[in-house]
Coordinates of C-alpha atoms in Angstrom, one line a residue:
Chain U
M1 CA -22.2 46.0 17.3
I2 CA -20.8 42.7 16.1
K3 CA -22.6 39.7 17.6
T4 CA -20.0 37.1 18.7
I5 CA -20.7 33.4 19.4
D6 CA -18.0 31.3 21.0
A7 CA -18.8 27.7 20.0
R8 CA -15.3 26.4 20.6
G9 CA -15.1 23.0 22.2
L10 CA -18.8 22.3 21.7
S11 CA -19.7 19.1 19.9
C12 CA -22.0 18.7 17.0
P13 CA -24.6 20.2 16.5
Q14 CA -24.3 22.9 19.2
P15 CA -22.3 25.3 17.0
V16 CA -25.0 25.1 14.3
I17 CA -27.8 25.5 16.8
L18 CA -26.2 28.6 18.4
A19 CA -25.4 30.2 15.0
N20 CA -28.9 29.5 13.7
K21 CA -30.4 31.2 16.8
A22 CA -28.2 34.2 16.2
I23 CA -29.2 34.4 12.5
D24 CA -32.9 34.2 13.5
E25 CA -32.4 37.2 15.8
G26 CA -31.4 39.1 12.6
T27 CA -28.5 41.3 13.7
F28 CA -25.5 41.1 11.3
P29 CA -22.6 40.7 11.0
I30 CA -22.2 37.6 13.3
E31 CA -18.8 36.2 14.3
V32 CA -18.8 32.5 15.1
F33 CA -15.7 31.0 16.7
V34 CA -15.2 27.2 16.3
D35 CA -12.3 24.8 16.7
T36 CA -13.0 21.9 14.5
V37 CA -13.3 21.6 10.7
T38 CA -16.6 19.7 11.2
A39 CA -18.1 22.6 13.1
R40 CA -16.7 25.1 10.5
E41 CA -18.2 23.2 7.6
N42 CA -21.6 22.7 9.3
V43 CA -21.9 26.4 10.2
R44 CA -20.7 27.4 6.7
R45 CA -23.2 25.1 4.9
M46 CA -26.1 26.1 7.1
S47 CA -25.3 29.8 6.6
S48 CA -24.8 29.5 2.8
N49 CA -28.1 27.6 2.6
K50 CA -29.8 30.6 4.2
G51 CA -28.2 32.9 1.5
L52 CA -25.7 34.5 3.8
Q53 CA -22.1 35.5 2.9
V54 CA -19.5 33.6 4.9
V55 CA -15.9 34.7 5.4
I56 CA -13.6 32.2 7.1
E57 CA -10.3 33.0 8.8
E58 CA -8.0 30.5 10.4
V59 CA -6.0 31.5 13.5
N60 CA -4.0 29.1 15.6
E61 CA -5.9 26.0 14.4
E62 CA -9.2 27.7 15.2
F63 CA -11.7 29.3 12.9
K64 CA -13.6 32.6 12.8
L65 CA -16.6 32.6 10.5
T66 CA -18.1 36.0 9.8
L67 CA -21.7 35.8 8.6
S68 CA -23.3 38.7 6.8
K69 CA -26.2 39.4 4.6
Chain K
M1 CA -3.8 17.9 -0.8
S2 CA -5.3 20.0 -3.5
K3 CA -8.0 22.4 -2.7
K4 CA -10.2 20.8 -5.3
M5 CA -10.1 17.5 -3.5
I6 CA -10.9 19.1 -0.2
S7 CA -13.9 20.9 -1.6
F8 CA -15.1 17.7 -3.3
F9 CA -15.2 15.8 0.0
A10 CA -17.2 18.6 1.6
S11 CA -19.6 18.8 -1.2
H12 CA -22.9 17.0 -1.8
W13 CA -21.2 14.7 -4.2
G14 CA -18.6 13.9 -1.6
I15 CA -21.0 12.6 0.9
I16 CA -22.9 10.7 -1.8
F17 CA -19.6 9.2 -2.8
A18 CA -18.8 8.1 0.8
G19 CA -22.3 6.5 1.2
A20 CA -22.0 4.8 -2.1
A21 CA -18.5 3.4 -1.2
I22 CA -19.9 1.9 2.0
G23 CA -22.8 0.6 -0.1
I24 CA -20.5 -1.3 -2.4
I25 CA -17.9 -2.4 0.2
A26 CA -20.3 -3.9 2.7
P27 CA -22.0 -6.4 0.3
L28 CA -18.6 -7.3 -1.0
L29 CA -17.3 -8.0 2.5
Q30 CA -20.3 -10.2 3.0
K31 CA -19.4 -12.0 -0.3
F32 CA -15.9 -12.4 1.0
G33 CA -17.1 -14.1 4.2
N34 CA -18.7 -11.6 6.7
P35 CA -22.1 -12.6 8.2
P36 CA -25.3 -12.0 6.1
N37 CA -26.5 -8.4 6.0
M38 CA -23.6 -7.6 8.2
G39 CA -20.9 -6.6 5.7
V40 CA -20.3 -3.7 8.1
C41 CA -21.9 -3.2 11.5
V42 CA -20.2 -1.1 14.1
A43 CA -22.3 -2.3 17.1
C44 CA -22.0 -6.0 16.1
F45 CA -18.3 -5.8 15.4
E46 CA -17.6 -4.0 18.7
R47 CA -19.7 -6.7 20.4
D48 CA -17.5 -9.3 18.7
I49 CA -14.4 -7.5 19.9
A50 CA -15.8 -7.5 23.4
G51 CA -16.4 -11.2 23.1
A52 CA -12.9 -11.9 21.8
L53 CA -11.4 -10.0 24.8
G54 CA -13.5 -12.2 27.1
L55 CA -15.8 -9.4 28.3
H56 CA -18.7 -11.7 27.5
R57 CA -18.9 -15.4 26.9
A58 CA -21.4 -15.7 24.1
G59 CA -19.4 -18.2 22.1
V60 CA -20.9 -17.4 18.7
V61 CA -20.0 -13.7 18.6
Q62 CA -16.3 -13.5 19.3
Y63 CA -13.8 -12.1 16.9
I64 CA -11.5 -9.1 16.7
R65 CA -13.0 -7.3 13.7
P66 CA -10.3 -5.6 11.5
E67 CA -13.0 -3.3 10.1
I68 CA -13.2 -1.4 13.4
I69 CA -9.4 -1.1 13.6
G70 CA -9.5 0.2 10.0
F71 CA -12.2 2.8 10.7
V72 CA -10.1 4.4 13.5
L73 CA -6.7 4.2 11.7
G74 CA -8.2 5.3 8.3
S75 CA -9.7 8.3 10.0
M76 CA -6.5 9.1 11.8
A77 CA -4.6 8.9 8.5
A78 CA -7.1 11.3 6.8
A79 CA -7.0 13.7 9.8
L80 CA -3.2 13.8 9.8
L81 CA -2.9 14.1 6.0
F82 CA -5.4 17.1 6.0
R83 CA -4.0 18.6 9.2
E84 CA -7.2 18.1 11.1
F85 CA -5.9 15.9 13.9
R86 CA -6.8 17.7 17.2
S87 CA -6.4 16.1 20.6
R88 CA -9.4 17.1 22.7
A89 CA -10.9 15.9 25.9
G90 CA -13.1 16.8 28.9
S91 CA -16.7 17.0 27.8
A92 CA -18.5 15.0 30.4
P93 CA -16.6 11.7 29.8
L94 CA -18.6 9.6 32.3
V95 CA -21.9 10.6 30.8
R96 CA -20.6 9.6 27.4
F97 CA -19.5 6.3 28.8
V98 CA -23.0 5.6 30.1
L99 CA -24.6 6.7 26.8
G100 CA -22.3 4.3 25.0
I101 CA -23.4 1.4 27.3
F102 CA -27.1 2.1 26.7
A103 CA -26.5 2.8 23.0
M104 CA -25.1 -0.7 22.7
I105 CA -27.9 -2.3 24.8
G106 CA -30.4 -0.6 22.4
A107 CA -28.5 -1.6 19.2
L108 CA -28.1 -5.2 20.4
T109 CA -31.9 -5.4 21.1
F110 CA -32.4 -4.7 17.4
L111 CA -29.3 -6.6 16.4
G112 CA -27.4 -3.8 14.6
C113 CA -26.2 -0.3 14.5
P114 CA -27.7 2.3 12.1
W115 CA -25.3 1.2 9.4
R116 CA -26.4 -2.4 9.7
A117 CA -30.1 -1.3 9.8
L118 CA -29.5 0.3 6.3
L119 CA -27.6 -2.7 5.1
R120 CA -30.4 -5.0 6.4
L121 CA -32.9 -3.0 4.5
A122 CA -30.7 -3.2 1.4
G123 CA -30.7 -7.0 1.8
G124 CA -34.5 -7.1 1.9
D125 CA -34.9 -7.4 5.7
L126 CA -38.1 -5.4 6.3
N127 CA -37.7 -5.4 10.1
A128 CA -35.0 -2.8 9.4
I129 CA -37.8 -0.4 8.4
I130 CA -39.3 -0.7 11.9
G131 CA -35.8 -0.3 13.4
L132 CA -35.2 2.8 11.4
I133 CA -38.5 4.3 12.4
G134 CA -37.5 3.6 16.0
L135 CA -34.1 5.2 15.4
G136 CA -35.9 8.3 13.9
A137 CA -38.2 8.5 16.9
G138 CA -35.2 8.3 19.3
I139 CA -33.3 11.0 17.4
A140 CA -36.5 13.2 17.4
V141 CA -36.7 13.0 21.2
G142 CA -32.9 13.8 21.3
V143 CA -33.5 16.8 19.1
V144 CA -36.1 18.1 21.5
F145 CA -33.5 18.0 24.3
L146 CA -30.9 19.7 22.0
K147 CA -33.4 22.5 21.2
S148 CA -34.1 23.1 24.8
G149 CA -30.4 23.7 25.6
Y150 CA -29.0 20.2 26.2
N151 CA -25.3 19.9 25.9
L152 CA -22.4 18.1 27.6
G153 CA -20.2 21.1 27.9
R154 CA -17.0 22.1 26.1
S155 CA -14.1 19.9 25.4
L156 CA -10.6 21.4 25.7
K157 CA -7.5 21.0 23.6
T158 CA -5.1 18.7 25.2
Y159 CA -1.8 16.8 24.8
T160 CA -1.3 15.1 21.5
A161 CA -0.7 11.8 23.4
V162 CA -4.3 11.8 24.7
G163 CA -5.7 11.8 21.1
L164 CA -3.4 8.9 20.3
I165 CA -4.7 6.6 22.9
M166 CA -7.6 5.2 20.8
P167 CA -5.5 4.7 17.7
L168 CA -2.9 2.9 19.8
F169 CA -5.7 0.8 21.5
V170 CA -6.8 -0.5 18.0
V171 CA -3.2 -1.2 17.0
G172 CA -3.0 -3.3 20.2
L173 CA -6.2 -5.1 19.0
L174 CA -4.6 -5.7 15.6
L175 CA -1.6 -7.3 17.3
L176 CA -3.9 -9.5 19.4
L177 CA -5.7 -10.5 16.2
I178 CA -2.6 -11.3 14.3
F179 CA -0.8 -13.3 17.1
H180 CA -4.0 -14.6 18.7
P181 CA -2.4 -15.3 22.1
Q182 CA -4.3 -17.3 24.7
F183 CA -3.9 -15.8 28.1
S184 CA -5.6 -18.6 30.1
A185 CA -7.0 -22.0 29.6
G186 CA -10.4 -21.5 27.9
G187 CA -9.9 -17.8 28.1
P188 CA -9.2 -14.9 25.8
I189 CA -8.3 -14.2 23.1
L190 CA -11.5 -16.0 22.0
F191 CA -12.5 -16.5 18.4
S192 CA -15.9 -18.1 17.5
A193 CA -15.8 -21.6 15.9
K194 CA -19.4 -21.3 14.8
G195 CA -22.1 -18.6 14.4
P196 CA -21.7 -15.0 13.1
G197 CA -18.4 -14.5 14.9
S198 CA -16.9 -17.3 12.9
L199 CA -17.9 -15.7 9.6
H200 CA -15.4 -13.2 8.4
A201 CA -13.7 -11.9 5.3
P202 CA -9.9 -12.4 5.1
L203 CA -8.0 -10.1 7.5
L204 CA -6.3 -7.9 4.9
I205 CA -9.5 -7.4 2.9
S206 CA -11.4 -6.4 6.0
L207 CA -8.6 -4.1 7.2
A208 CA -8.3 -2.4 3.8
A209 CA -12.1 -2.0 3.7
G210 CA -12.1 -0.5 7.1
L211 CA -9.2 1.9 6.2
I212 CA -11.0 3.1 3.1
I213 CA -14.3 3.7 4.9
G214 CA -12.5 5.3 7.8
F215 CA -10.7 7.7 5.5
L216 CA -13.8 8.6 3.5
A217 CA -16.0 9.0 6.5
Q218 CA -13.5 11.3 8.2
R219 CA -13.3 13.5 5.1
T220 CA -17.1 13.7 4.5
R221 CA -18.3 13.5 8.2
F222 CA -20.6 10.7 7.2
C223 CA -23.1 10.1 10.0
T224 CA -26.4 8.3 10.0
M225 CA -27.7 9.8 13.2
G226 CA -26.6 13.3 12.0
A227 CA -28.5 12.7 8.8
A228 CA -31.8 12.3 10.6
R229 CA -31.0 15.0 13.2
D230 CA -30.1 17.6 10.6
V231 CA -33.4 17.0 8.7
I232 CA -35.5 17.2 11.9
L233 CA -33.5 20.1 13.3
M234 CA -33.2 22.3 10.2
G235 CA -34.4 20.6 7.1
D236 CA -30.8 20.0 5.9
T237 CA -30.5 16.9 3.7
H238 CA -26.7 17.0 3.1
L239 CA -25.9 14.0 5.3
L240 CA -29.2 12.3 4.4
S241 CA -28.1 12.1 0.7
G242 CA -25.1 10.0 1.8
V243 CA -27.4 7.6 3.7
I244 CA -29.7 7.3 0.8
A245 CA -26.8 6.6 -1.5
L246 CA -25.6 3.8 0.8
V247 CA -29.0 2.0 0.7
V248 CA -29.5 2.4 -3.0
I249 CA -26.0 1.2 -4.0
A250 CA -26.0 -1.6 -1.4
F251 CA -29.3 -2.8 -2.7
I252 CA -28.0 -2.8 -6.3
A253 CA -24.8 -4.6 -5.2
N254 CA -26.8 -7.2 -3.2
M255 CA -29.1 -7.8 -6.2
V256 CA -26.0 -8.4 -8.4
L257 CA -24.4 -10.7 -5.8
G258 CA -27.7 -12.5 -5.2
Q259 CA -27.9 -11.4 -1.5
V260 CA -31.5 -10.1 -1.4
K261 CA -34.3 -11.9 0.4
F262 CA -37.4 -9.9 1.1
G263 CA -39.5 -10.5 4.2
F264 CA -39.8 -10.1 8.0
E265 CA -39.3 -13.6 9.3
M266 CA -36.2 -15.7 9.4
Q267 CA -34.0 -12.9 8.2
P268 CA -30.3 -13.5 8.9
V269 CA -29.1 -12.6 12.4
A270 CA -32.3 -10.7 13.0
H271 CA -35.7 -11.1 14.8
S272 CA -39.1 -10.1 13.7
N273 CA -40.4 -8.9 17.1
Y274 CA -41.7 -5.5 15.9
L275 CA -42.1 -3.8 19.3
W276 CA -38.6 -4.5 20.5
N277 CA -37.0 -3.8 17.2
F278 CA -38.6 -0.4 17.5
M279 CA -37.9 0.1 21.2
G280 CA -34.2 -1.0 20.9
M281 CA -33.5 1.4 18.1
S282 CA -35.4 4.2 19.9
L283 CA -33.1 3.9 22.8
A284 CA -30.0 3.7 20.5
G285 CA -31.2 6.8 18.6
M286 CA -31.6 8.8 21.8
A287 CA -28.2 7.8 23.1
F288 CA -26.5 8.5 19.8
T289 CA -28.1 12.0 19.6
L290 CA -27.2 12.9 23.2
G291 CA -23.7 11.5 22.6
G292 CA -23.2 13.5 19.3
G293 CA -22.9 10.8 16.7
C294 CA -23.8 7.3 15.5
P295 CA -21.3 4.5 16.5
G296 CA -19.5 4.8 13.1
R297 CA -19.0 8.5 13.6
Q298 CA -17.8 8.0 17.2
L299 CA -15.0 5.7 15.8
I300 CA -14.1 8.3 13.2
L301 CA -13.9 11.0 15.8
S302 CA -11.8 8.8 18.0
G303 CA -9.3 8.5 15.1
E304 CA -9.0 12.3 14.7
G305 CA -8.1 12.9 18.4
D306 CA -11.5 13.3 20.1
S307 CA -11.0 11.3 23.3
D308 CA -14.6 11.9 24.5
A309 CA -15.8 10.0 21.4
G310 CA -13.2 7.3 22.5
I311 CA -15.0 7.1 25.9
F312 CA -18.3 6.5 24.1
V313 CA -16.7 3.7 22.0
L314 CA -15.3 2.1 25.2
G315 CA -18.8 2.5 26.7
M316 CA -20.2 0.6 23.8
I317 CA -17.7 -2.3 24.1
V318 CA -18.5 -2.6 27.9
G319 CA -22.2 -2.3 27.0
A320 CA -21.8 -5.3 24.7
G321 CA -20.3 -7.3 27.7
V322 CA -23.2 -6.2 29.9
S323 CA -25.7 -7.1 27.1
H324 CA -24.6 -10.6 26.7
N325 CA -23.6 -11.4 30.3
F326 CA -27.0 -10.3 31.5
S327 CA -28.9 -11.9 28.7
L328 CA -30.2 -8.5 27.4
A329 CA -29.3 -8.9 23.7
G330 CA -32.0 -9.9 21.2
S331 CA -32.0 -13.4 19.9
P332 CA -32.7 -14.1 16.2
D333 CA -35.7 -15.9 14.8
S334 CA -35.2 -19.6 14.6
L335 CA -36.9 -22.8 13.3
V336 CA -37.7 -25.3 16.1
D337 CA -38.8 -28.7 14.6
G338 CA -39.7 -26.8 11.4
V339 CA -41.8 -24.3 13.3
L340 CA -40.9 -20.6 13.3
K341 CA -39.9 -19.3 16.7
V342 CA -39.9 -15.5 16.7
G343 CA -36.9 -14.2 18.5
G344 CA -36.7 -11.0 20.5
V345 CA -35.5 -10.0 23.9
S346 CA -35.8 -11.5 27.4
Q347 CA -37.6 -9.7 30.2
Y348 CA -34.2 -8.5 31.4
G349 CA -33.6 -7.0 27.9
M350 CA -37.0 -5.3 28.0
I351 CA -36.3 -3.8 31.5
A352 CA -32.8 -2.7 30.4
V353 CA -34.2 -0.9 27.3
I354 CA -36.8 0.9 29.4
L355 CA -34.2 1.7 32.0
G356 CA -32.0 3.1 29.2
I357 CA -34.8 5.3 28.0
V358 CA -35.3 6.6 31.5
V359 CA -31.6 7.3 32.0
C360 CA -31.3 9.0 28.6
T361 CA -34.3 11.2 29.4
L362 CA -32.8 12.2 32.8
I363 CA -29.5 13.0 31.0
G364 CA -31.4 15.1 28.4
L365 CA -33.4 16.9 31.0
T366 CA -30.8 17.6 33.6
M367 CA -27.8 18.6 31.4
R368 CA -29.2 21.8 30.0
E369 CA -27.9 25.3 29.8
K370 CA -30.7 27.7 30.5
H371 CA -30.9 30.3 27.7

């Protein structure tokens, strides 16, 4: 099952904290929904630093990041 | 905009570039007329704006600072250009307003925001080290709250007009600056005749500097509070590298311009009361962390449509009024008959800082989602 995190509307650094927690739980893939470029970049950077693959899709000015090993 | 440019700004070199740019621009602004070790200071400049509007009557710190106007408009320009302008609102605005007030009370106890703390350090003012340690301590406490589920709730997308309020507000300030109307006898708009408020670079230079910094900070998400927070929270040094670049480049620029004077005592617009430098910045650090960004970052967010950040900014401006009207703000070291008189805060200031720490703690403890 895909783990989904809805971090839309949450301000910095909540999206990263939530994504980080999900990564630590270790079930992949993880879908993270965010609505600002700052949140997108922060989650992307944190995930890349952890050696994860990140695929970003933009839908209606919002972003879906899919994190996988 | 080209993809290459976008990825440059998001990269390590992008954030270093932004920090270095502030590190060069701030000492130059000082050379052009801004107060010593205050080429750029968000808290001080918002305080000066509060004074110019008559929200406080400390005659030496009143001026509508074009840099602040530039930060918001530069950020808006970048956000529009890169299609990142998003009007949003509704994440606990009143809490953010209160956090803004106490952030300012803390910053004015130390006499500077985190940007100025870095610039003071780069000018040889060693009190800044104590202020920065205090800032780090406040941020660390804030991170404990973040880790235990603190958050102010979601903001929602809203009408474009909402996101335009803060940019329009600063355009209004610009008009007041240019036309300098006087609304009542002895009343606003007030500009200092002496003291730090009277020291300023020419309007167009200050405005251009603000626009450049606002543009770069929007692109790179430069944030001093975020720098410390990310290191403490997850060992991420991305934002920190920008902060380090700022200090190193500003120090070199200050050396070249002959603006470095090492020491603790009699530093420009600063006091050497160690305890209250530490306490003031601890409060500021807590308030910035709970509010989601340092004062510079809040202005940048205001420019890209985040009206909750706008409320924090307005809280800071009101906080400056409170600080000076109630004699809470720190007073600088001075020489009285040739003898050093160490500055610091009044007992009211001490009580206000402690009250602020209590209020921030209550906010941190009570606004938590249980995981």
